[in-house]
Structure formats: C-alpha cells, structure tokens
mmCIF file of C-alpha atoms and ligand atoms in Angstrom:
data_model
loop_
_atom_site.group_PDB
_atom_site.id
_atom_site.type_symbol
_atom_site.label_atom_id
_atom_site.label_comp_id
_atom_site.label_asym_id
_atom_site.label_seq_id
_atom_site.Cartn_x
_atom_site.Cartn_y
_atom_site.Cartn_z
ATOM 1 C CA UNK A 1 17.504 9.402 2.473
ATOM 2 C CA UNK A 2 16.460 6.435 0.596
ATOM 3 C CA UNK A 3 19.053 2.766 1.581
ATOM 4 C CA UNK A 4 19.090 -0.529 -0.360
ATOM 5 C CA UNK A 5 15.709 -2.050 -0.472
ATOM 6 C CA UNK A 6 14.188 1.230 -1.455
ATOM 7 C CA UNK A 7 16.652 1.465 -4.145
ATOM 8 C CA UNK A 8 16.604 -2.413 -5.080
ATOM 9 C CA UNK A 9 12.262 -1.729 -5.607
ATOM 10 C CA UNK A 10 12.530 1.256 -7.820
ATOM 11 C CA UNK A 11 15.492 -0.767 -9.814
ATOM 12 C CA UNK A 12 12.733 -3.558 -10.000
ATOM 13 C CA UNK A 13 9.882 -1.386 -10.986
ATOM 14 C CA UNK A 14 12.023 1.158 -13.842
ATOM 15 C CA UNK A 15 14.076 -2.343 -15.067
ATOM 16 C CA UNK A 16 9.940 -3.246 -16.057
ATOM 17 C CA UNK A 17 9.277 0.043 -17.649
ATOM 18 C CA UNK A 18 12.625 1.007 -19.128
ATOM 19 C CA UNK A 19 14.126 -1.570 -20.572
ATOM 20 C CA UNK A 20 13.748 -1.672 -24.347
ATOM 21 C CA UNK A 21 13.028 2.002 -24.139
ATOM 22 C CA UNK A 22 15.464 4.358 -26.173
ATOM 23 C CA UNK A 23 17.030 7.763 -25.238
ATOM 24 C CA UNK A 24 16.155 10.172 -27.765
ATOM 25 C CA UNK A 25 17.591 13.562 -26.301
ATOM 26 C CA UNK A 26 18.729 14.650 -22.031
ATOM 27 C CA UNK A 27 18.345 17.980 -20.724
ATOM 28 C CA UNK A 28 20.714 19.140 -17.901
ATOM 29 C CA UNK A 29 18.481 22.040 -16.609
ATOM 30 C CA UNK A 30 21.004 21.967 -13.260
ATOM 31 C CA UNK A 31 24.440 20.706 -13.221
ATOM 32 C CA UNK A 32 25.757 21.294 -10.112
ATOM 33 C CA UNK A 33 24.450 17.679 -8.081
ATOM 34 C CA UNK A 34 27.654 16.645 -5.741
ATOM 35 C CA UNK A 35 29.940 15.857 -8.286
ATOM 36 C CA UNK A 36 29.157 18.331 -11.638
ATOM 37 C CA UNK A 37 27.230 16.178 -13.539
ATOM 38 C CA UNK A 38 29.458 16.332 -17.207
ATOM 39 C CA UNK A 39 28.635 17.956 -20.106
ATOM 40 C CA UNK A 40 29.616 14.416 -21.999
ATOM 41 C CA UNK A 41 26.085 12.838 -20.839
ATOM 42 C CA UNK A 42 24.363 13.342 -23.614
ATOM 43 C CA UNK A 43 27.152 12.309 -26.060
ATOM 44 C CA UNK A 44 27.211 8.905 -24.391
ATOM 45 C CA UNK A 45 23.897 8.149 -24.093
ATOM 46 C CA UNK A 46 21.568 9.320 -26.504
ATOM 47 C CA UNK A 47 20.302 7.389 -28.814
ATOM 48 C CA UNK A 48 20.900 3.961 -27.026
ATOM 49 C CA UNK A 49 19.023 1.108 -25.879
ATOM 50 C CA UNK A 50 18.709 0.646 -22.656
ATOM 51 C CA UNK A 51 19.578 -2.912 -21.857
ATOM 52 C CA UNK A 52 19.347 -3.853 -18.259
ATOM 53 C CA UNK A 53 19.027 -1.990 -14.374
ATOM 54 C CA UNK A 54 21.831 -3.157 -12.408
ATOM 55 C CA UNK A 55 22.363 -2.619 -8.185
ATOM 56 C CA UNK A 56 25.165 -2.082 -6.281
ATOM 57 C CA UNK A 57 24.677 -0.987 -2.733
ATOM 58 C CA UNK A 58 22.696 2.314 -3.350
ATOM 59 C CA UNK A 59 23.945 2.791 -6.774
ATOM 60 C CA UNK A 60 22.063 2.750 -9.645
ATOM 61 C CA UNK A 61 23.523 0.752 -13.022
ATOM 62 C CA UNK A 62 21.812 2.099 -15.928
ATOM 63 C CA UNK A 63 22.945 0.303 -18.638
ATOM 64 C CA UNK A 64 23.209 0.983 -22.203
ATOM 65 C CA UNK A 65 23.733 -0.146 -25.409
ATOM 66 C CA UNK A 66 26.681 0.732 -26.709
ATOM 67 C CA UNK A 67 28.981 -0.264 -23.269
ATOM 68 C CA UNK A 68 28.065 2.380 -21.468
ATOM 69 C CA UNK A 69 26.331 2.778 -17.400
ATOM 70 C CA UNK A 70 25.037 5.051 -16.383
ATOM 71 C CA UNK A 71 25.400 5.627 -12.067
ATOM 72 C CA UNK A 72 23.229 7.438 -10.221
ATOM 73 C CA UNK A 73 22.734 7.578 -6.183
ATOM 74 C CA UNK A 74 19.801 9.517 -5.174
ATOM 75 C CA UNK A 75 21.728 11.217 -1.793
ATOM 76 C CA UNK A 76 19.501 12.295 0.409
ATOM 77 C CA UNK A 77 16.428 13.680 -1.035
ATOM 78 C CA UNK A 78 17.112 12.639 -4.622
ATOM 79 C CA UNK A 79 14.390 10.226 -6.767
ATOM 80 C CA UNK A 80 14.399 8.997 -10.510
ATOM 81 C CA UNK A 81 10.955 8.718 -11.696
ATOM 82 C CA UNK A 82 9.431 7.739 -14.688
ATOM 83 C CA UNK A 83 6.834 9.997 -16.018
ATOM 84 C CA UNK A 84 4.107 9.219 -18.347
ATOM 85 C CA UNK A 85 1.265 11.222 -19.951
ATOM 86 C CA UNK A 86 -0.783 10.232 -17.142
ATOM 87 C CA UNK A 87 2.115 11.136 -13.892
ATOM 88 C CA UNK A 88 0.704 13.082 -11.524
ATOM 89 C CA UNK A 89 3.695 15.257 -10.479
ATOM 90 C CA UNK A 90 2.052 16.103 -6.784
ATOM 91 C CA UNK A 91 4.731 16.115 -4.216
ATOM 92 C CA UNK A 92 7.359 17.130 -6.836
ATOM 93 C CA UNK A 93 8.603 20.887 -7.103
ATOM 94 C CA UNK A 94 9.562 21.066 -10.974
ATOM 95 C CA UNK A 95 12.120 23.179 -10.069
ATOM 96 C CA UNK A 96 14.185 20.495 -8.811
ATOM 97 C CA UNK A 97 13.495 18.304 -11.546
ATOM 98 C CA UNK A 98 17.296 19.201 -12.558
ATOM 99 C CA UNK A 99 18.060 16.088 -15.598
ATOM 100 C CA UNK A 100 15.255 14.608 -17.783
ATOM 101 C CA UNK A 101 15.862 11.457 -20.230
ATOM 102 C CA UNK A 102 12.918 12.116 -22.721
ATOM 103 C CA UNK A 103 12.447 8.354 -24.035
ATOM 104 C CA UNK A 104 11.063 7.203 -28.143
ATOM 105 C CA UNK A 105 7.527 6.386 -26.152
ATOM 106 C CA UNK A 106 6.766 9.933 -25.160
ATOM 107 C CA UNK A 107 7.608 9.131 -21.418
ATOM 108 C CA UNK A 108 10.627 10.861 -19.503
ATOM 109 C CA UNK A 109 12.980 9.862 -16.899
ATOM 110 C CA UNK A 110 13.235 12.540 -13.903
ATOM 111 C CA UNK A 111 15.852 13.056 -11.484
ATOM 112 C CA UNK A 112 14.134 15.054 -8.635
ATOM 113 C CA UNK A 113 16.748 16.348 -6.044
ATOM 114 C CA UNK A 114 15.454 19.460 -3.619
ATOM 115 C CA UNK A 115 18.821 19.420 -2.081
ATOM 116 C CA UNK A 116 20.956 18.168 -4.752
ATOM 117 C CA UNK A 117 23.645 15.365 -2.798
ATOM 118 C CA UNK A 118 23.266 12.142 -5.951
ATOM 119 C CA UNK A 119 25.549 11.598 -8.364
ATOM 120 C CA UNK A 120 24.295 11.312 -11.854
ATOM 121 C CA UNK A 121 27.611 10.056 -13.903
ATOM 122 C CA UNK A 122 28.601 7.765 -16.845
ATOM 123 C CA UNK A 123 31.118 5.183 -17.305
ATOM 124 C CA UNK A 124 32.597 2.517 -19.833
ATOM 125 C CA UNK A 125 30.998 -1.203 -18.415
ATOM 126 C CA UNK A 126 34.140 -2.658 -18.676
ATOM 127 C CA UNK A 127 35.860 -0.250 -16.164
ATOM 128 C CA UNK A 128 32.747 -0.613 -14.313
ATOM 129 C CA UNK A 129 35.540 -1.866 -10.907
ATOM 130 C CA UNK A 130 37.845 0.458 -10.636
ATOM 131 C CA UNK A 131 35.123 3.191 -10.040
ATOM 132 C CA UNK A 132 35.546 5.109 -7.241
ATOM 133 C CA UNK A 133 32.222 5.336 -5.860
ATOM 134 C CA UNK A 134 32.468 1.091 -6.106
ATOM 135 C CA UNK A 135 35.789 -0.297 -5.899
ATOM 136 C CA UNK A 136 35.745 -0.219 -1.684
ATOM 137 C CA UNK A 137 32.515 -1.548 -1.292
ATOM 138 C CA UNK A 138 31.546 -4.702 0.864
ATOM 139 C CA UNK A 139 29.319 -7.963 -0.627
ATOM 140 C CA UNK A 140 25.656 -7.574 -0.583
ATOM 141 C CA UNK A 141 23.541 -7.944 2.031
ATOM 142 C CA UNK A 142 22.104 -10.101 0.245
ATOM 143 C CA UNK A 143 24.650 -11.843 -1.466
ATOM 144 C CA UNK A 144 25.709 -15.878 -0.115
ATOM 145 C CA UNK A 145 29.020 -14.163 0.247
ATOM 146 C CA UNK A 146 27.204 -11.823 3.506
ATOM 147 C CA UNK A 147 27.393 -15.512 5.542
ATOM 148 C CA UNK A 148 27.705 -16.075 9.326
ATOM 149 C CA UNK A 149 31.439 -16.836 8.832
ATOM 150 C CA UNK A 150 32.334 -13.626 6.515
ATOM 151 C CA UNK A 151 30.624 -11.630 9.195
ATOM 152 C CA UNK A 152 31.918 -13.371 12.467
ATOM 153 C CA UNK A 153 35.366 -12.725 10.929
ATOM 154 C CA UNK A 154 34.896 -9.163 10.113
ATOM 155 C CA UNK A 155 33.917 -8.110 13.409
ATOM 156 C CA UNK A 156 36.970 -10.382 14.979
ATOM 157 C CA UNK A 157 39.273 -7.538 17.377
ATOM 158 C CA UNK A 158 36.894 -4.794 16.277
ATOM 159 C CA UNK A 159 36.194 -2.614 19.177
ATOM 160 C CA UNK A 160 33.553 -0.555 17.416
ATOM 161 C CA UNK A 161 29.944 -0.334 17.882
ATOM 162 C CA UNK A 162 28.427 -3.680 16.239
ATOM 163 C CA UNK A 163 25.775 -1.355 15.002
ATOM 164 C CA UNK A 164 28.849 0.727 13.062
ATOM 165 C CA UNK A 165 30.162 -1.910 11.850
ATOM 166 C CA UNK A 166 27.101 -2.683 10.331
ATOM 167 C CA UNK A 167 26.672 0.140 8.349
ATOM 168 C CA UNK A 168 30.087 0.788 7.337
ATOM 169 C CA UNK A 169 30.212 0.351 3.668
ATOM 170 C CA UNK A 170 33.266 -1.833 2.946
ATOM 171 C CA UNK A 171 32.097 -4.715 5.893
ATOM 172 C CA UNK A 172 28.188 -4.853 3.747
ATOM 173 C CA UNK A 173 27.052 -2.187 1.395
ATOM 174 C CA UNK A 174 24.181 -0.812 1.416
ATOM 175 C CA UNK A 175 22.657 -1.072 4.882
ATOM 176 C CA UNK A 176 21.840 2.199 6.517
ATOM 177 C CA UNK A 177 20.660 3.636 10.229
ATOM 178 C CA UNK A 178 17.117 2.636 9.840
ATOM 179 C CA UNK A 179 17.266 -1.289 8.034
ATOM 180 C CA UNK A 180 21.011 -1.614 11.010
ATOM 181 C CA UNK A 181 18.430 -0.295 13.989
ATOM 182 C CA UNK A 182 15.904 -2.992 12.755
ATOM 183 C CA UNK A 183 18.142 -6.235 12.364
ATOM 184 C CA UNK A 184 19.279 -5.841 15.299
ATOM 185 C CA UNK A 185 15.913 -6.061 17.506
ATOM 186 C CA UNK A 186 15.067 -9.183 14.773
ATOM 187 C CA UNK A 187 18.428 -10.528 15.818
ATOM 188 C CA UNK A 188 18.549 -9.987 19.814
ATOM 189 C CA UNK A 189 21.561 -7.560 19.058
ATOM 190 C CA UNK A 190 22.397 -4.254 21.192
ATOM 191 C CA UNK A 191 23.198 -1.753 19.190
ATOM 192 C CA UNK A 192 26.281 -0.349 21.382
ATOM 193 C CA UNK A 193 27.989 -3.567 21.731
ATOM 194 C CA UNK A 194 31.192 -4.056 21.015
ATOM 195 C CA UNK A 195 31.504 -5.659 17.106
ATOM 196 C CA UNK A 196 34.766 -8.128 18.707
ATOM 197 C CA UNK A 197 32.342 -9.189 21.388
ATOM 198 C CA UNK A 198 29.179 -10.520 19.439
ATOM 199 C CA UNK A 199 29.091 -14.275 19.206
ATOM 200 C CA UNK A 200 29.186 -16.639 17.020
ATOM 201 C CA UNK A 201 25.487 -17.388 17.418
ATOM 202 C CA UNK A 202 24.417 -13.925 17.598
ATOM 203 C CA UNK A 203 26.319 -13.168 14.165
ATOM 204 C CA UNK A 204 24.658 -16.778 12.411
ATOM 205 C CA UNK A 205 20.697 -14.155 13.616
ATOM 206 C CA UNK A 206 22.713 -10.904 12.810
ATOM 207 C CA UNK A 207 23.034 -12.412 8.920
ATOM 208 C CA UNK A 208 19.999 -14.255 9.184
ATOM 209 C CA UNK A 209 18.243 -11.169 10.359
ATOM 210 C CA UNK A 210 19.643 -9.064 7.665
ATOM 211 C CA UNK A 211 18.103 -11.041 4.786
ATOM 212 C CA UNK A 212 14.165 -11.217 6.247
ATOM 213 C CA UNK A 213 14.260 -7.068 7.255
ATOM 214 C CA UNK A 214 15.810 -6.481 3.958
ATOM 215 C CA UNK A 215 13.180 -9.298 1.886
ATOM 216 C CA UNK A 216 10.161 -7.299 3.237
ATOM 217 C CA UNK A 217 10.854 -4.565 2.977
ATOM 218 C CA UNK A 218 11.930 -4.671 -0.665
ATOM 219 C CA UNK A 219 8.517 -6.785 -1.002
ATOM 220 C CA UNK A 220 6.654 -3.518 0.610
ATOM 221 C CA UNK A 221 8.455 -0.242 -1.561
ATOM 222 C CA UNK A 222 10.453 0.720 1.294
ATOM 223 C CA UNK A 223 9.890 2.753 3.725
ATOM 224 C CA UNK A 224 9.367 6.333 3.196
ATOM 225 C CA UNK A 225 10.828 9.198 5.275
ATOM 226 C CA UNK A 226 10.351 12.652 4.061
ATOM 227 C CA UNK A 227 11.074 12.478 0.103
ATOM 228 C CA UNK A 228 11.824 9.369 -1.066
ATOM 229 C CA UNK A 229 9.408 7.984 -3.873
ATOM 230 C CA UNK A 230 9.671 5.113 -6.747
ATOM 231 C CA UNK A 231 9.495 5.708 -9.591
ATOM 232 C CA UNK A 232 5.844 6.436 -9.812
ATOM 233 C CA UNK A 233 5.998 8.796 -7.471
ATOM 234 C CA UNK A 234 4.628 6.099 -4.694
ATOM 235 C CA UNK A 235 5.786 6.544 -1.018
ATOM 236 C CA UNK A 236 7.044 3.683 0.820
ATOM 237 C CA UNK A 237 5.026 0.923 2.804
ATOM 238 C CA UNK A 238 7.503 -0.373 5.381
ATOM 239 C CA UNK A 239 7.427 2.105 7.575
ATOM 240 C CA UNK A 240 4.740 1.194 8.506
ATOM 241 C CA UNK A 241 6.321 -2.425 9.536
ATOM 242 C CA UNK A 242 9.237 -1.598 11.637
ATOM 243 C CA UNK A 243 9.427 -2.404 14.980
ATOM 244 C CA UNK A 244 11.952 -0.460 17.010
ATOM 245 C CA UNK A 245 13.489 2.547 14.670
ATOM 246 C CA UNK A 246 11.536 5.754 15.750
ATOM 247 C CA UNK A 247 9.942 4.506 18.459
ATOM 248 C CA UNK A 248 12.038 5.730 21.266
ATOM 249 C CA UNK A 249 9.422 5.902 24.336
ATOM 250 C CA UNK A 250 7.014 3.743 22.863
ATOM 251 C CA UNK A 251 6.239 -0.117 24.470
ATOM 252 C CA UNK A 252 8.545 -2.671 22.667
ATOM 253 C CA UNK A 253 6.618 -4.950 20.336
ATOM 254 C CA UNK A 254 8.057 -7.747 21.740
ATOM 255 C CA UNK A 255 7.663 -7.517 25.673
ATOM 256 C CA UNK A 256 6.073 -4.100 25.798
ATOM 257 C CA UNK A 257 9.665 -2.695 27.623
ATOM 258 C CA UNK A 258 9.966 1.402 26.564
ATOM 259 C CA UNK A 259 12.471 1.578 24.175
ATOM 260 C CA UNK A 260 15.724 3.372 24.326
ATOM 261 C CA UNK A 261 17.516 6.191 22.449
ATOM 262 C CA UNK A 262 21.040 6.518 22.047
ATOM 263 C CA UNK A 263 23.452 8.031 19.687
ATOM 264 C CA UNK A 264 25.879 6.169 17.763
ATOM 265 C CA UNK A 265 28.240 7.591 14.775
ATOM 266 C CA UNK A 266 26.367 10.993 14.854
ATOM 267 C CA UNK A 267 23.071 8.663 14.306
ATOM 268 C CA UNK A 268 19.848 8.230 16.484
ATOM 269 C CA UNK A 269 20.035 4.620 17.347
ATOM 270 C CA UNK A 270 17.054 2.592 18.824
ATOM 271 C CA UNK A 271 16.946 -0.624 21.467
ATOM 272 C CA UNK A 272 15.098 -2.498 23.815
ATOM 273 C CA UNK A 273 16.716 -2.536 26.744
ATOM 274 C CA UNK A 274 15.508 -5.832 27.963
ATOM 275 C CA UNK A 275 14.814 -8.066 24.090
ATOM 276 C CA UNK A 276 18.178 -6.588 23.055
ATOM 277 C CA UNK A 277 21.471 -7.982 25.206
HETATM 278 ZN ZN1 LIG B 1 11.544 -5.870 24.260
#
C-alpha cells in the first residue's frame, strides 16, 4: 500500500507534468471504487486548467481553475499515471484503467486500480477543511507542528504501542506500517513500547528519524511493494534502503543480531532486540 513518500514523490512528478494542462474530457469506465465516482465529475472539472497539485496525508489534491479540487486516494493498489505517446503500459492491465482524463496536449492521466479501494471525488476548494476524509487528520509529519513537544504531549498517558500511535492518522498523518518500522529502528525504540513510557529524549529521536526516513524515501521515489508505480509507471527505489522492515531472521544492519517479527494491531512489525529498547 503506498504511504506518504510514494504519494509525495508522485505529487512532485505530476506537478511538473500536469500543471498548466487543461482537462478536455473525462471517461469513467468503472465508477465503483471505495465510494462511487460521482456522475458530476466531468461537469465540475472538464474545460478547466490544472492550477496546482498538493498533498494532505495520502491524498492528492488536484486543483483546477474555477475553485474545484479533485481528491485522489490510491487505496491498496491504485496508480495515477500520466501517459504520453511513448508511455509503456507494461505492468498495467487496461481492464483496470477505471478513470481517464484526456488533456489538451493529447496526453492522458489514467487511474488504474485492480482492487478498487481508491477514491476520486471533487470538492470546492473553499470547503476542503470540512471534507470527511481530511478533517480529522493530525499534522503532516514533515511540518513544523510535528515537533518533539507535540508528539510528547500526544503520547502521554497512552497505553497503546508507540508504533500504533505513529500510525494513528489523528496523531500524525500519512505514516503507515513500513515507515513506522523504519522510524522506530532509527530512533532505537522498540515498536511494542507503551506510548506513555517513551521518554522525552526518545521522542526527540523519533521526530528526527521521521524527518530523515521520509526525506530519504521521497528522494528514492518511495518503496515498491507489489503494485505501486509512479506517474511514469516506474517502481520506487527505497526498498533496497529498508533497514528493518520485512527482514525477520536476517542480521541487524547495525549489530548483527537477528531481526524479530511481532504482530501489532494485525500488522507485522520488525525490530532489533538489541538496538531497540
Ligand atoms: Zn541491532
């Protein structure tokens, strides 16, 4: 499942290739995603120029002239590719190309999603703060609001595992299983520790590790597990930089101790029993 770094690198690529283009036509071949794609999709965005592309948590916000913004979430297996004449559809099965946006230069933006857990909906820019999907989200992990003090206060008195708190979208938005594991490894904190027992010094290390891990992953265009592809259809390269995720039974890159796996909140978690206290 794509996490924040995948969506942020996708956003950067799409911003470079899409901003300034006008949407000429939309074609919804399959409206049944997580929620049905509205029949009004075309009437709200066709004929409008793409002004900017932002991101909030794992949502892409594609803003068009006229005050509308299209919210896109890739769900489990979605991809958004910008296809010119030379695009190689290699891994994309055309039967999962559910929504297409034809642009004024002849290129096409294609939403492909085999499992159909994604979301596409259009809202007014003015009401973006009240959208159900966004209104309960905590701060962005790369924003200054996500500080040591903020995370320290958010975890006091909490008995839940620190890893589950890092993945709680109301505490911090956009961190999922892969990056939570990597952040905890870099900070030297065991994923199973009760949130309220994490010290101030460890909290500071967690915030710093969050910034480092996410920046590195964005620079590598994210991690590719299964189906994630960027806007040109290419996989991300961060998988080779993962230090602990999916490495159960392999030696720790720092100390050589074998990495342990444990299930937390129905998700596999990985840690070094020596480096992570
Ligand atoms: Zn170790």
